[in-house]
mmCIF file of C-alpha atoms in Angstrom:
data_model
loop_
_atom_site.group_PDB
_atom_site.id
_atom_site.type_symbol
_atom_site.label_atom_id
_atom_site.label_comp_id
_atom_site.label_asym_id
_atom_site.label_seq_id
_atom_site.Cartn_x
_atom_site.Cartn_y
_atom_site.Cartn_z
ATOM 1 C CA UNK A 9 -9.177 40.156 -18.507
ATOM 2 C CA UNK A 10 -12.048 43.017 -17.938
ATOM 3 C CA UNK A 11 -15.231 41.427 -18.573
ATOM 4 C CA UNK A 12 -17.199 44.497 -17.379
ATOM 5 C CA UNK A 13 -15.857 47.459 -19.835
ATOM 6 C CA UNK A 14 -16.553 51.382 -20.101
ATOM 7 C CA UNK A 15 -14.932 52.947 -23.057
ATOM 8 C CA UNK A 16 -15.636 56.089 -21.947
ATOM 9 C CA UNK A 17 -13.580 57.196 -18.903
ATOM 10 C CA UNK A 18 -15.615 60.674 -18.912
ATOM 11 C CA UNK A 19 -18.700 62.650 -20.590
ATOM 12 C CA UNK A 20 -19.782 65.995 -20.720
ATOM 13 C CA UNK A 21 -23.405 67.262 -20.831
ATOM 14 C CA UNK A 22 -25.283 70.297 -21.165
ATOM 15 C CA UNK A 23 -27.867 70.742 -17.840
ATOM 16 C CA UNK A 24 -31.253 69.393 -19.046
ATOM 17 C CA UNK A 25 -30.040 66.950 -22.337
ATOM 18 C CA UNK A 26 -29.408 63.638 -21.966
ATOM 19 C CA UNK A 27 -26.747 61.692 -20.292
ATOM 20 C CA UNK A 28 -25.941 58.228 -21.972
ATOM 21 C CA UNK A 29 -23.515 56.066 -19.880
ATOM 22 C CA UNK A 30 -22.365 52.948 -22.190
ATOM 23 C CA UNK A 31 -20.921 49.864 -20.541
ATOM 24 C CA UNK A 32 -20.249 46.380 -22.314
ATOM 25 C CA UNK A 33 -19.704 43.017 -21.027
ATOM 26 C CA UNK A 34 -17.873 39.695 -22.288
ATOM 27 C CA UNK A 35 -19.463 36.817 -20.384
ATOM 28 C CA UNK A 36 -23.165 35.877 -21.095
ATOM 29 C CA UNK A 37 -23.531 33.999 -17.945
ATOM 30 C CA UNK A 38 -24.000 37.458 -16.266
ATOM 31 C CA UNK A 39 -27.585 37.738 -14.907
ATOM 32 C CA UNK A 40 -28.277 41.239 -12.906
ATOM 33 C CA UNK A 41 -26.390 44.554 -13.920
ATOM 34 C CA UNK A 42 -26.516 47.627 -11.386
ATOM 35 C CA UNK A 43 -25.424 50.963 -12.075
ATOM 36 C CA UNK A 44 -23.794 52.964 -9.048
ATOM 37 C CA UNK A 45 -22.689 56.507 -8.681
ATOM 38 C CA UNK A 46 -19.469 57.393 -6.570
ATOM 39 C CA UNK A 47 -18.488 61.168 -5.359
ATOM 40 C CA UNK A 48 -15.396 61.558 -4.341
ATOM 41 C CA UNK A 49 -14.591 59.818 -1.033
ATOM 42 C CA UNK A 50 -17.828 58.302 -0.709
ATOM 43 C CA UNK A 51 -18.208 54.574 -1.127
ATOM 44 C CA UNK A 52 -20.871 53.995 -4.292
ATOM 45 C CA UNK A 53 -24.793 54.571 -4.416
ATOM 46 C CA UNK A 54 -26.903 52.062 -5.881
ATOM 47 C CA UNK A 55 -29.015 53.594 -8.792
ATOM 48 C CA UNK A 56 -30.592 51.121 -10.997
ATOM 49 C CA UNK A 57 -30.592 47.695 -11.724
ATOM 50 C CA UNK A 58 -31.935 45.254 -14.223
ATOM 51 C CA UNK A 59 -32.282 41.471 -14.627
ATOM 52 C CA UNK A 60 -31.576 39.565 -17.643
ATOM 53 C CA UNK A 61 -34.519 38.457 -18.609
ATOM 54 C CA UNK A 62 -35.883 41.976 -19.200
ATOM 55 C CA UNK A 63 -34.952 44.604 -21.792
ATOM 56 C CA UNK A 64 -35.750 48.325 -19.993
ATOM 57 C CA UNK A 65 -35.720 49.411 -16.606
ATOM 58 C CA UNK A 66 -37.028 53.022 -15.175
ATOM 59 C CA UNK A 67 -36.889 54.581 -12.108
ATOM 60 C CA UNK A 68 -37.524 58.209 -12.436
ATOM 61 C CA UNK A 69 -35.007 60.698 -14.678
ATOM 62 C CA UNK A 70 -33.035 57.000 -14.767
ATOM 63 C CA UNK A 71 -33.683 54.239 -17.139
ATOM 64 C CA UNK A 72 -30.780 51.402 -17.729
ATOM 65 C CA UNK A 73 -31.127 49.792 -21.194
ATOM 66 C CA UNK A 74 -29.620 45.832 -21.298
ATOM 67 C CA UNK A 75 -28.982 44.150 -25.016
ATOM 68 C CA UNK A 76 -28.250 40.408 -24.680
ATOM 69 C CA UNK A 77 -27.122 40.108 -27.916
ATOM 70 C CA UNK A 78 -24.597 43.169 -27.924
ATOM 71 C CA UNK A 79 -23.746 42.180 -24.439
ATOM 72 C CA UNK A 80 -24.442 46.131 -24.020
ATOM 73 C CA UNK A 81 -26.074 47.692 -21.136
ATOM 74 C CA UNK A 82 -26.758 51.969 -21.089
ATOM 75 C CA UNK A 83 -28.208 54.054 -18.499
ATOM 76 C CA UNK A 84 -29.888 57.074 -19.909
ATOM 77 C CA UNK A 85 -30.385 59.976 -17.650
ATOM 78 C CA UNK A 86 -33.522 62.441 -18.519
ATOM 79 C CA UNK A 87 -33.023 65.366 -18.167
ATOM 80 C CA UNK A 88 -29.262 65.811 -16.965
ATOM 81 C CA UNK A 89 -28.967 68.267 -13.672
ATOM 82 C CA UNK A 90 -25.766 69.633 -12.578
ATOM 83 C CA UNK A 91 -26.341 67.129 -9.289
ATOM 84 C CA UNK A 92 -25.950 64.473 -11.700
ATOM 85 C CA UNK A 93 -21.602 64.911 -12.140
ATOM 86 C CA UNK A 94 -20.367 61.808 -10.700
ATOM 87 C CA UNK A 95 -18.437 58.791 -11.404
ATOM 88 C CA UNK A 96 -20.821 55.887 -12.622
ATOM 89 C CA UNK A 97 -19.857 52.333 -12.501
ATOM 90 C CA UNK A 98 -21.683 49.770 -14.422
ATOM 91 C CA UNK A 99 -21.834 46.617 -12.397
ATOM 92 C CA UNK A 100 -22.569 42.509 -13.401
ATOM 93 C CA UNK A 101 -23.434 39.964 -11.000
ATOM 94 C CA UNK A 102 -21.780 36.493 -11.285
ATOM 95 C CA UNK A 103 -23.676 33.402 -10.439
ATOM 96 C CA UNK A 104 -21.803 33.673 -6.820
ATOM 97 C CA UNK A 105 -23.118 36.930 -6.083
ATOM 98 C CA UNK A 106 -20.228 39.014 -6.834
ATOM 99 C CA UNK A 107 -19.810 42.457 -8.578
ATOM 100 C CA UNK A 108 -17.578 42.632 -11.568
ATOM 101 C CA UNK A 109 -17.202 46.328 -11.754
ATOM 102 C CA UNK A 110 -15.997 48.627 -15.144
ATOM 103 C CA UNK A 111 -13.917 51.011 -14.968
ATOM 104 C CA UNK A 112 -16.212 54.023 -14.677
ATOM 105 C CA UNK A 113 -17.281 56.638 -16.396
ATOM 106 C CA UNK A 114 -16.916 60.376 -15.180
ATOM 107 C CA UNK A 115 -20.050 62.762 -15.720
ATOM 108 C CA UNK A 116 -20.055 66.389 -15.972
ATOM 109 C CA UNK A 117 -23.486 68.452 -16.146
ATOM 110 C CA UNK A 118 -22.677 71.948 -17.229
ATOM 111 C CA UNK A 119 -25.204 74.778 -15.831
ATOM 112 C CA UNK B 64 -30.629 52.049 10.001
ATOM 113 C CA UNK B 65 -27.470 53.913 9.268
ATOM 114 C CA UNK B 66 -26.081 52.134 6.563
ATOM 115 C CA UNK B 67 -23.036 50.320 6.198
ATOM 116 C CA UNK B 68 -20.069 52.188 8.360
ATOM 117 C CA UNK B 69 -16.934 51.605 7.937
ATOM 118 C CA UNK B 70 -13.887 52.224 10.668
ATOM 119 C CA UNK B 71 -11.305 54.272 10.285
ATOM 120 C CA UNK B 72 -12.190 56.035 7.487
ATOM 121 C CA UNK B 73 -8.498 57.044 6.769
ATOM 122 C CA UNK B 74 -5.514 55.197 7.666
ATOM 123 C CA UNK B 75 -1.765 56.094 6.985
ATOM 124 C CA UNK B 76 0.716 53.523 8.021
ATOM 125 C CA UNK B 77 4.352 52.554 7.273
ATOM 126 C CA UNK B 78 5.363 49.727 5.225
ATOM 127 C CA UNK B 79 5.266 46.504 7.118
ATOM 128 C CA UNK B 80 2.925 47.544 9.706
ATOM 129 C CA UNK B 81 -0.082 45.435 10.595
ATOM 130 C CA UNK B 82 -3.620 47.276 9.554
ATOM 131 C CA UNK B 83 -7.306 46.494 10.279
ATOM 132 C CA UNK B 84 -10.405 47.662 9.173
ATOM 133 C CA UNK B 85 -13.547 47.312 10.350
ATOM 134 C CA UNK B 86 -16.855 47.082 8.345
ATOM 135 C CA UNK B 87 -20.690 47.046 9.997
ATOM 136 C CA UNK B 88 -22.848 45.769 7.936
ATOM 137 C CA UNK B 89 -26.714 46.402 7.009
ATOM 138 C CA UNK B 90 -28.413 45.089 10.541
ATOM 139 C CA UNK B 91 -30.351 41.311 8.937
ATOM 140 C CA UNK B 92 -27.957 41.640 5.868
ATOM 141 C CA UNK B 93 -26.695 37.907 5.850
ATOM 142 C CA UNK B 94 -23.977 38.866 2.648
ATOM 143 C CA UNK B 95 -21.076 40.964 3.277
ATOM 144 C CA UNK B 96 -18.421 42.094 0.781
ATOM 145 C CA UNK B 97 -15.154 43.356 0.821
ATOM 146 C CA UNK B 98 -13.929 45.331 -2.616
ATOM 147 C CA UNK B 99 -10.645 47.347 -3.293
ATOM 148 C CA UNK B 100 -10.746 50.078 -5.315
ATOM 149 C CA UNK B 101 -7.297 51.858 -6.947
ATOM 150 C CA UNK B 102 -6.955 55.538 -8.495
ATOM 151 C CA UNK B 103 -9.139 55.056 -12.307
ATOM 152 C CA UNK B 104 -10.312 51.422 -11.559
ATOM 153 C CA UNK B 105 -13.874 50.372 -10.674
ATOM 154 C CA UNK B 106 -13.708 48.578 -7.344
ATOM 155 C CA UNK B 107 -12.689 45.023 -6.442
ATOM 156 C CA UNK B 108 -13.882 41.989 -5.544
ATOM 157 C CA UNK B 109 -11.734 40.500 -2.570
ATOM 158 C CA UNK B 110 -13.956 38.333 -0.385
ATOM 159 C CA UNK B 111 -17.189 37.536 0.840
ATOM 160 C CA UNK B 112 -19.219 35.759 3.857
ATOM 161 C CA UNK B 113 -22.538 34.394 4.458
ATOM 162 C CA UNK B 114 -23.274 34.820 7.479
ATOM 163 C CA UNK B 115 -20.308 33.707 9.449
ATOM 164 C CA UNK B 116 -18.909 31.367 6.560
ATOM 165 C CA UNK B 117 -16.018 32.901 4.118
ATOM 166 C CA UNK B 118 -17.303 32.068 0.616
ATOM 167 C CA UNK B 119 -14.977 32.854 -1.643
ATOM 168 C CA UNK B 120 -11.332 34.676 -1.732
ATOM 169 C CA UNK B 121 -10.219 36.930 -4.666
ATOM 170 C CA UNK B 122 -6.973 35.666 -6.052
ATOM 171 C CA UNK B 123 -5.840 39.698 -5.358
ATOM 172 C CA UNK B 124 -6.084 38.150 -1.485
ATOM 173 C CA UNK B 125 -2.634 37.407 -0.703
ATOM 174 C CA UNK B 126 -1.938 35.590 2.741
ATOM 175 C CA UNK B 127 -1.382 38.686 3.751
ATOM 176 C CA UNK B 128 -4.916 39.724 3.830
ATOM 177 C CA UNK B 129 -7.393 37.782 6.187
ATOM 178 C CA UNK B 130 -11.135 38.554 6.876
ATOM 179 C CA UNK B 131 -12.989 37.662 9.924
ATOM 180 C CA UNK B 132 -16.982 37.973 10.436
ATOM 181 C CA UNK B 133 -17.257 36.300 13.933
ATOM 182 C CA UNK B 134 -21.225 35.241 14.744
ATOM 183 C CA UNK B 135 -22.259 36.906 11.478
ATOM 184 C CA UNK B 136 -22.451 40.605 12.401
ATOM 185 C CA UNK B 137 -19.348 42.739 11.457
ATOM 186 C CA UNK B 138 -16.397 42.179 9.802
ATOM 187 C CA UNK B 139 -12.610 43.010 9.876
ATOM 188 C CA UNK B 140 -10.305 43.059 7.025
ATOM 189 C CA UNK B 141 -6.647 42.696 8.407
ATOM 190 C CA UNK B 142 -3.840 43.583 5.966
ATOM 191 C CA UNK B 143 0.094 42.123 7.671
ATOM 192 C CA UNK B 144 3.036 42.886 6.234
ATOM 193 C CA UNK B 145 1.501 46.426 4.490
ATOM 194 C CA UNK B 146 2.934 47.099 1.361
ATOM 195 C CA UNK B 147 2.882 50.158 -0.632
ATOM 196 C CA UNK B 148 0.842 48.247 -3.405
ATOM 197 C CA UNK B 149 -1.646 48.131 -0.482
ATOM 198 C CA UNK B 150 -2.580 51.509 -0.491
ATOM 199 C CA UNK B 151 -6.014 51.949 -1.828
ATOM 200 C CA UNK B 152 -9.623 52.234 -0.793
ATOM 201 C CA UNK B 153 -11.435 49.757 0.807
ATOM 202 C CA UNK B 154 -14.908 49.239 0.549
ATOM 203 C CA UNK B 155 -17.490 47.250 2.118
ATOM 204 C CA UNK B 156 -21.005 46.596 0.974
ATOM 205 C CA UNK B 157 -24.018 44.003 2.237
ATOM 206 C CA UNK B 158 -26.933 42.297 0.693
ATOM 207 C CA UNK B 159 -29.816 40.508 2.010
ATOM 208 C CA UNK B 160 -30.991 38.105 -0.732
ATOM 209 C CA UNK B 161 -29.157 35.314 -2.156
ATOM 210 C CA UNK B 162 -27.637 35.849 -5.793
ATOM 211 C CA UNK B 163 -30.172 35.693 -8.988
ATOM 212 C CA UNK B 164 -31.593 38.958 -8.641
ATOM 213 C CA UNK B 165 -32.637 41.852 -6.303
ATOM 214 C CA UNK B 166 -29.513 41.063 -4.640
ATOM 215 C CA UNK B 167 -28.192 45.015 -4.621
ATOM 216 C CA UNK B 168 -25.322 45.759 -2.737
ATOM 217 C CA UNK B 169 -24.990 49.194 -0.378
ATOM 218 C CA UNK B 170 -21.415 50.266 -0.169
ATOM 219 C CA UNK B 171 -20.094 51.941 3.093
ATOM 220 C CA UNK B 172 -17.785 55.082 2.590
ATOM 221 C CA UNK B 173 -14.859 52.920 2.627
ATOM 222 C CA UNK B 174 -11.232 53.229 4.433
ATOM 223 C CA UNK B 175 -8.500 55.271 2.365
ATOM 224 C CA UNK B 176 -5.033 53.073 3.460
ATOM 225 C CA UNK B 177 -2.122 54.776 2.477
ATOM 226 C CA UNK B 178 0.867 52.838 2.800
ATOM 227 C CA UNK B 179 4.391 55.160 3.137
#
């Protein structure tokens, strides 16, 4: 069963508007969520993370958004640059340490 | 530090033949993880050590697949047998804090097997 899901498998984005990457998990035992970005043939970048007992993360152009209740997580990316177009994976961590990975979500940023 | 590197970076074999990869970590990273990633799918998880120890095994590890990370520094991944339901790209990433937070993982560039 995927308990790390992105509905999305790609996104489009005008240069400078927002970029909203959604991602939803199933099991509430999850406590850390990272976001990574892959090129291709590259291995992925770390981005963002954020624990479970907080709400809102920001670094920078990057903030990831995490709602318990909905099991939903969303990084928002302010303001989109053509740089940007990437795969992003949403990532939980189990209690062992493990990543459960989604199945990504491909970003364009249009000039 | 460079980074996690990975070795070979590309690897075409034929079907039956023994492969092995090679993964250095983070230097003082203590966690080191092996993922799998296939063409649309978000990577993984196939096995990771503490230090020296083997912690856990994916169920996607057949006894085909064996990892090694003698005295705690790199790591091998050794695939017997290869199948073409092998081919894929494998990725290695280390930590250096135990789970619970802060605990990101940095990915190498990963070996592309390709199984013919």
């Amino acid at each position: 069963d995927q308990q790390v899901k992105q509905n999305s498998p790609s996104l489009s984005v005008q240069e400078g508007r927002i970029s909203i990457l959604n991602c939803d998990y199933t099991n509430s035992m999850f406590d850390y969520f990272l976001w990574y970005k892959k090129y291709p043939a590259e291995g992925p970048t770390f981005l963002i993370s954020i624990s479970s007992i907080k709400d809102k993360n920001e670094d920078g152009r990057f903030t990831v958004f995490l709602n318990k209740s909905a099991k939903h997580l969303s990084l928002h990316i302010v303001p989109s640059q053509p740089g940007d177009s990437a795969v992003y994976f949403c990532a939980a961590m189990n209690q062992g340490g493990k990543l459960i990975f989604g199945q990504g979500t491909e970003l364009s940023v249009k000039p | 530090d460079t980074g996690v590197s990975q070795n070979p970076r590309h690897k075409i074999t034929k079907r039956g033949q023994n492969v092995t990869f090679r993964c250095d970590p983070i230097s003082e990273h203590n966690r080191l993880y092996w993922y799998r990633q296939t063409l649309g799918q978000g990577p993984e998880f196939l096995t990771y050590f503490q230090n020296e120890a083997q912690l856990e095994k994916s169920r996607l590890l057949s006894d085909r697949f064996s990892a090694e990370r003698p005295k705690g520094s790199f790591s091998t991944l050794e695939i017997q047998r290869t199948e073409q339901g092998d081919s894929a790209m494998y990725l290695c990433a280390s930590s250096s804090r135990p789970a619970g937070g802060g605990n990101e993982q940095f990915f190498g560039p990963g070996t592309r097997l390709t199984v013919l």
